[in-house]
PDB file of C-alpha atoms and ligand atoms in Angstrom:
ATOM      1  CA  UNK A 140     115.733 203.271 152.893  1.00  0.00           C
ATOM      2  CA  UNK A 141     114.598 204.024 156.447  1.00  0.00           C
ATOM      3  CA  UNK A 142     116.850 201.816 158.572  1.00  0.00           C
ATOM      4  CA  UNK A 143     116.190 203.686 161.790  1.00  0.00           C
ATOM      5  CA  UNK A 144     112.957 205.534 162.551  1.00  0.00           C
ATOM      6  CA  UNK A 145     112.579 207.913 165.483  1.00  0.00           C
ATOM      7  CA  UNK A 146     109.028 208.232 166.813  1.00  0.00           C
ATOM      8  CA  UNK A 147     108.312 211.087 169.240  1.00  0.00           C
ATOM      9  CA  UNK A 148     105.208 210.857 171.425  1.00  0.00           C
ATOM     10  CA  UNK A 149     103.583 213.235 173.914  1.00  0.00           C
ATOM     11  CA  UNK A 150     100.346 211.390 174.672  1.00  0.00           C
ATOM     12  CA  UNK A 151      98.289 213.412 172.170  1.00  0.00           C
ATOM     13  CA  UNK A 152      95.842 212.104 169.560  1.00  0.00           C
ATOM     14  CA  UNK A 153      98.241 213.279 166.860  1.00  0.00           C
ATOM     15  CA  UNK A 154     101.078 211.291 168.392  1.00  0.00           C
ATOM     16  CA  UNK A 155      98.795 208.259 168.529  1.00  0.00           C
ATOM     17  CA  UNK A 156      98.187 208.602 164.792  1.00  0.00           C
ATOM     18  CA  UNK A 157     101.933 209.129 164.291  1.00  0.00           C
ATOM     19  CA  UNK A 158     102.477 205.822 166.120  1.00  0.00           C
ATOM     20  CA  UNK A 159     100.264 204.002 163.612  1.00  0.00           C
ATOM     21  CA  UNK A 160     102.156 205.641 160.724  1.00  0.00           C
ATOM     22  CA  UNK A 161     105.540 204.750 162.250  1.00  0.00           C
ATOM     23  CA  UNK A 162     104.423 201.138 162.707  1.00  0.00           C
ATOM     24  CA  UNK A 163     103.401 200.965 159.065  1.00  0.00           C
ATOM     25  CA  UNK A 164     106.679 202.514 157.851  1.00  0.00           C
ATOM     26  CA  UNK A 165     108.758 200.252 160.092  1.00  0.00           C
ATOM     27  CA  UNK A 166     106.911 197.180 158.858  1.00  0.00           C
ATOM     28  CA  UNK A 167     107.372 198.120 155.194  1.00  0.00           C
ATOM     29  CA  UNK A 168     111.040 199.082 155.528  1.00  0.00           C
ATOM     30  CA  UNK A 169     111.958 196.571 158.247  1.00  0.00           C
ATOM     31  CA  UNK A 170     113.328 199.469 160.267  1.00  0.00           C
ATOM     32  CA  UNK A 171     114.661 199.677 163.768  1.00  0.00           C
ATOM     33  CA  UNK A 172     112.501 201.981 165.868  1.00  0.00           C
ATOM     34  CA  UNK A 173     113.385 204.368 168.650  1.00  0.00           C
ATOM     35  CA  UNK A 174     110.419 205.704 170.609  1.00  0.00           C
ATOM     36  CA  UNK A 175     111.065 208.748 172.773  1.00  0.00           C
ATOM     37  CA  UNK A 176     109.103 211.062 174.994  1.00  0.00           C
ATOM     38  CA  UNK A 177     110.582 214.222 176.474  1.00  0.00           C
ATOM     39  CA  UNK A 178     109.983 215.429 180.023  1.00  0.00           C
ATOM     40  CA  UNK A 179     110.597 219.150 180.425  1.00  0.00           C
ATOM     41  CA  UNK A 180     112.048 220.548 183.656  1.00  0.00           C
ATOM     42  CA  UNK A 181     109.677 222.466 185.907  1.00  0.00           C
ATOM     43  CA  UNK A 182     109.963 226.239 185.512  1.00  0.00           C
ATOM     44  CA  UNK A 183     112.378 227.595 188.155  1.00  0.00           C
ATOM     45  CA  UNK A 184     109.936 229.958 189.857  1.00  0.00           C
ATOM     46  CA  UNK A 185     107.291 227.225 190.071  1.00  0.00           C
ATOM     47  CA  UNK A 186     109.810 224.716 191.464  1.00  0.00           C
ATOM     48  CA  UNK A 187     111.007 227.241 194.067  1.00  0.00           C
ATOM     49  CA  UNK A 188     107.425 227.671 195.333  1.00  0.00           C
ATOM     50  CA  UNK A 189     106.887 223.912 195.647  1.00  0.00           C
ATOM     51  CA  UNK A 190     109.904 223.077 197.804  1.00  0.00           C
ATOM     52  CA  UNK A 191     112.541 220.392 197.169  1.00  0.00           C
ATOM     53  CA  UNK A 192     110.542 217.380 198.415  1.00  0.00           C
ATOM     54  CA  UNK A 193     107.514 218.173 196.281  1.00  0.00           C
ATOM     55  CA  UNK A 194     109.730 218.827 193.262  1.00  0.00           C
ATOM     56  CA  UNK A 195     111.283 215.361 193.656  1.00  0.00           C
ATOM     57  CA  UNK A 196     107.816 213.789 194.001  1.00  0.00           C
ATOM     58  CA  UNK A 197     106.563 215.608 190.928  1.00  0.00           C
ATOM     59  CA  UNK A 198     109.651 214.663 188.909  1.00  0.00           C
ATOM     60  CA  UNK A 199     109.284 211.007 189.886  1.00  0.00           C
ATOM     61  CA  UNK A 200     105.633 211.136 188.887  1.00  0.00           C
ATOM     62  CA  UNK A 201     106.519 212.697 185.514  1.00  0.00           C
ATOM     63  CA  UNK A 202     109.132 209.989 184.936  1.00  0.00           C
ATOM     64  CA  UNK A 203     106.611 207.231 185.735  1.00  0.00           C
ATOM     65  CA  UNK A 204     103.995 208.790 183.445  1.00  0.00           C
ATOM     66  CA  UNK A 205     106.574 209.034 180.651  1.00  0.00           C
ATOM     67  CA  UNK A 206     107.555 205.394 181.060  1.00  0.00           C
ATOM     68  CA  UNK A 207     103.894 204.364 181.011  1.00  0.00           C
ATOM     69  CA  UNK A 208     103.357 206.346 177.826  1.00  0.00           C
ATOM     70  CA  UNK A 209     106.299 204.552 176.196  1.00  0.00           C
ATOM     71  CA  UNK A 210     104.931 201.151 177.267  1.00  0.00           C
ATOM     72  CA  UNK A 211     101.503 202.044 175.905  1.00  0.00           C
ATOM     73  CA  UNK A 212     103.076 203.262 172.658  1.00  0.00           C
ATOM     74  CA  UNK A 213     104.977 199.986 172.308  1.00  0.00           C
ATOM     75  CA  UNK A 214     101.698 198.110 172.767  1.00  0.00           C
ATOM     76  CA  UNK A 215     100.121 200.307 170.077  1.00  0.00           C
ATOM     77  CA  UNK A 216     102.971 199.563 167.660  1.00  0.00           C
ATOM     78  CA  UNK A 217     101.909 195.923 167.390  1.00  0.00           C
ATOM     79  CA  UNK A 218     104.343 193.401 165.950  1.00  0.00           C
ATOM     80  CA  UNK A 219     107.077 195.940 165.047  1.00  0.00           C
ATOM     81  CA  UNK A 220     107.468 196.635 168.788  1.00  0.00           C
ATOM     82  CA  UNK A 221     109.864 193.693 168.750  1.00  0.00           C
ATOM     83  CA  UNK A 222     112.311 195.988 166.921  1.00  0.00           C
ATOM     84  CA  UNK A 223     111.614 199.020 169.102  1.00  0.00           C
ATOM     85  CA  UNK A 224     113.631 200.592 171.900  1.00  0.00           C
ATOM     86  CA  UNK A 225     112.377 203.348 174.154  1.00  0.00           C
ATOM     87  CA  UNK A 226     113.896 206.218 176.087  1.00  0.00           C
ATOM     88  CA  UNK A 227     112.664 209.045 178.309  1.00  0.00           C
ATOM     89  CA  UNK A 228     114.605 212.221 177.501  1.00  0.00           C
ATOM     90  CA  UNK A 229     114.826 215.408 179.556  1.00  0.00           C
ATOM     91  CA  UNK A 230     114.842 218.946 178.199  1.00  0.00           C
ATOM     92  CA  UNK A 231     113.047 220.918 175.505  1.00  0.00           C
ATOM     93  CA  UNK A 232     111.148 218.456 173.261  1.00  0.00           C
ATOM     94  CA  UNK A 233     112.390 219.715 169.870  1.00  0.00           C
ATOM     95  CA  UNK A 234     116.001 220.024 171.027  1.00  0.00           C
ATOM     96  CA  UNK A 235     116.013 216.549 172.516  1.00  0.00           C
ATOM     97  CA  UNK A 236     114.314 215.053 169.442  1.00  0.00           C
ATOM     98  CA  UNK A 237     116.958 216.694 167.213  1.00  0.00           C
ATOM     99  CA  UNK A 238     119.719 215.402 169.465  1.00  0.00           C
ATOM    100  CA  UNK A 239     118.188 211.909 169.370  1.00  0.00           C
ATOM    101  CA  UNK A 240     118.256 211.993 165.550  1.00  0.00           C
ATOM    102  CA  UNK A 241     122.049 212.349 165.812  1.00  0.00           C
ATOM    103  CA  UNK A 242     122.537 209.872 168.656  1.00  0.00           C
ATOM    104  CA  UNK A 243     120.514 207.079 167.060  1.00  0.00           C
ATOM    105  CA  UNK A 244     121.473 208.078 163.520  1.00  0.00           C
ATOM    106  CA  UNK A 245     117.804 208.109 162.601  1.00  0.00           C
ATOM    107  CA  UNK A 246     116.938 208.553 158.945  1.00  0.00           C
ATOM    108  CA  UNK A 247     113.273 209.370 159.489  1.00  0.00           C
ATOM    109  CA  UNK A 248     111.444 211.210 162.261  1.00  0.00           C
ATOM    110  CA  UNK A 249     107.732 210.517 162.742  1.00  0.00           C
ATOM    111  CA  UNK A 250     105.717 212.867 164.941  1.00  0.00           C
ATOM    112  CA  UNK A 251     102.360 214.645 165.090  1.00  0.00           C
ATOM    113  CA  UNK A 252     101.822 217.986 163.383  1.00  0.00           C
ATOM    114  CA  UNK A 253     100.219 219.123 166.657  1.00  0.00           C
ATOM    115  CA  UNK A 254     100.396 217.855 170.211  1.00  0.00           C
ATOM    116  CA  UNK A 255      98.897 218.500 173.615  1.00  0.00           C
ATOM    117  CA  UNK A 256      99.069 222.307 173.248  1.00  0.00           C
ATOM    118  CA  UNK A 257      95.824 224.242 173.441  1.00  0.00           C
ATOM    119  CA  UNK A 258      96.160 226.595 170.478  1.00  0.00           C
ATOM    120  CA  UNK A 259      93.948 224.401 168.312  1.00  0.00           C
ATOM    121  CA  UNK A 260      93.796 226.778 165.344  1.00  0.00           C
ATOM    122  CA  UNK A 261      97.466 226.481 164.424  1.00  0.00           C
ATOM    123  CA  UNK A 262      98.595 224.132 161.677  1.00  0.00           C
ATOM    124  CA  UNK A 263     101.854 223.188 163.387  1.00  0.00           C
ATOM    125  CA  UNK A 264     102.917 223.075 167.010  1.00  0.00           C
ATOM    126  CA  UNK A 265     106.112 224.815 168.082  1.00  0.00           C
ATOM    127  CA  UNK A 266     108.021 221.552 168.562  1.00  0.00           C
ATOM    128  CA  UNK A 267     107.112 219.982 165.218  1.00  0.00           C
ATOM    129  CA  UNK A 268     107.932 223.312 163.541  1.00  0.00           C
ATOM    130  CA  UNK A 269     111.381 223.400 165.121  1.00  0.00           C
ATOM    131  CA  UNK A 270     112.106 219.800 164.221  1.00  0.00           C
ATOM    132  CA  UNK A 271     111.216 220.184 160.524  1.00  0.00           C
ATOM    133  CA  UNK A 272     113.214 223.409 160.404  1.00  0.00           C
ATOM    134  CA  UNK A 273     116.416 221.914 161.820  1.00  0.00           C
ATOM    135  CA  UNK A 274     116.398 218.143 161.200  1.00  0.00           C
ATOM    136  CA  UNK A 275     118.864 216.847 158.624  1.00  0.00           C
ATOM    137  CA  UNK A 276     116.638 213.892 157.722  1.00  0.00           C
ATOM    138  CA  UNK A 277     113.073 213.546 156.422  1.00  0.00           C
ATOM    139  CA  UNK A 278     110.300 214.277 158.926  1.00  0.00           C
ATOM    140  CA  UNK A 279     106.826 212.775 158.655  1.00  0.00           C
ATOM    141  CA  UNK A 280     104.303 215.035 160.384  1.00  0.00           C
ATOM    142  CA  UNK A 281     101.045 213.206 160.944  1.00  0.00           C
ATOM    143  CA  UNK A 282      97.859 215.314 160.983  1.00  0.00           C
TER     144      UNK A 282
HETATM  145  P1  LIG B 554     102.762 223.721 171.486  1.00  0.00           P
HETATM  146  O1  LIG B 554     103.541 222.698 172.281  1.00  0.00           O
HETATM  147  O2  LIG B 554     103.642 224.604 170.665  1.00  0.00           O
HETATM  148  O3  LIG B 554     101.772 224.452 172.328  1.00  0.00           O
HETATM  149  P2  LIG B 554     101.394 221.454 170.313  1.00  0.00           P
HETATM  150  O4  LIG B 554     101.556 220.765 171.630  1.00  0.00           O
HETATM  151  O5  LIG B 554     100.051 221.410 169.676  1.00  0.00           O
HETATM  152  O6  LIG B 554     101.880 222.966 170.398  1.00  0.00           O
HETATM  153  P3  LIG B 554     103.868 220.216 169.468  1.00  0.00           P
HETATM  154  O7  LIG B 554     104.293 220.288 170.885  1.00  0.00           O
HETATM  155  O8  LIG B 554     104.738 220.793 168.413  1.00  0.00           O
HETATM  156  O9  LIG B 554     102.404 220.828 169.250  1.00  0.00           O
HETATM  157  O10 LIG B 554     103.610 218.678 169.150  1.00  0.00           O
HETATM  158  C1  LIG B 554     103.755 218.119 167.853  1.00  0.00           C
HETATM  159  C2  LIG B 554     104.291 216.707 167.985  1.00  0.00           C
HETATM  160  O11 LIG B 554     105.596 216.784 168.561  1.00  0.00           O
HETATM  161  C3  LIG B 554     103.514 215.764 168.898  1.00  0.00           C
HETATM  162  O12 LIG B 554     102.428 215.122 168.230  1.00  0.00           O
HETATM  163  C4  LIG B 554     104.592 214.762 169.267  1.00  0.00           C
HETATM  164  O13 LIG B 554     104.787 213.844 168.189  1.00  0.00           O
HETATM  165  C5  LIG B 554     105.832 215.658 169.360  1.00  0.00           C
HETATM  166  N1  LIG B 554     106.065 216.116 170.741  1.00  0.00           N
HETATM  167  C6  LIG B 554     105.609 217.231 171.339  1.00  0.00           C
HETATM  168  N2  LIG B 554     105.993 217.291 172.619  1.00  0.00           N
HETATM  169  C7  LIG B 554     106.718 216.170 172.839  1.00  0.00           C
HETATM  170  C8  LIG B 554     107.381 215.615 173.977  1.00  0.00           C
HETATM  171  N3  LIG B 554     107.374 216.226 175.167  1.00  0.00           N
HETATM  172  N4  LIG B 554     108.033 214.431 173.833  1.00  0.00           N
HETATM  173  C9  LIG B 554     108.046 213.799 172.638  1.00  0.00           C
HETATM  174  N5  LIG B 554     107.425 214.261 171.545  1.00  0.00           N
HETATM  175  C10 LIG B 554     106.774 215.416 171.640  1.00  0.00           C
HETATM  176 MG1  LIG B 555     103.341 220.634 172.716  1.00  0.00          MG
END
């Protein structure tokens, strides 16, 4: 039923639990897995204050961190990592996740209900809310 699962991770505890759920689903359904993390561009005013060289350094650092997160996530997936591919995407997380659903023709998205954001009282984060609102496939939000 779920041939291709898209797992979105941001380094949060919720995303870690989503990783375990995605591994379980992929094992049961023998799914292919795409694991993505999205790096957002620095706000323009902030970037202008930093200067071009520092912006490049910061962007390279963000890219490295994102790649490390994907490697760590693959390690956390266990044996199903053999069927997993990873990609660092750039833009707004929800938009890029929704675009990835189309690109990879995913038939399930697995993500956390919350992420790294600080507004702990909310049930859903803004990105998970946008994905469930607009995705044309089932979305598993892990609490
Ligand atoms: P907010 O970002 O609105 O302050 P939050 O960080 O608590 O709130 P979300 O950002 O919606 O909540 O995170 C929910 C889930 O969305 C995360 O557990 C993760 O699965 C996914 N997600 C969030 N940001 C990213 C990202 N940059 N790349 C990939 N997945 C992400
Ligand atoms: Mg967030």
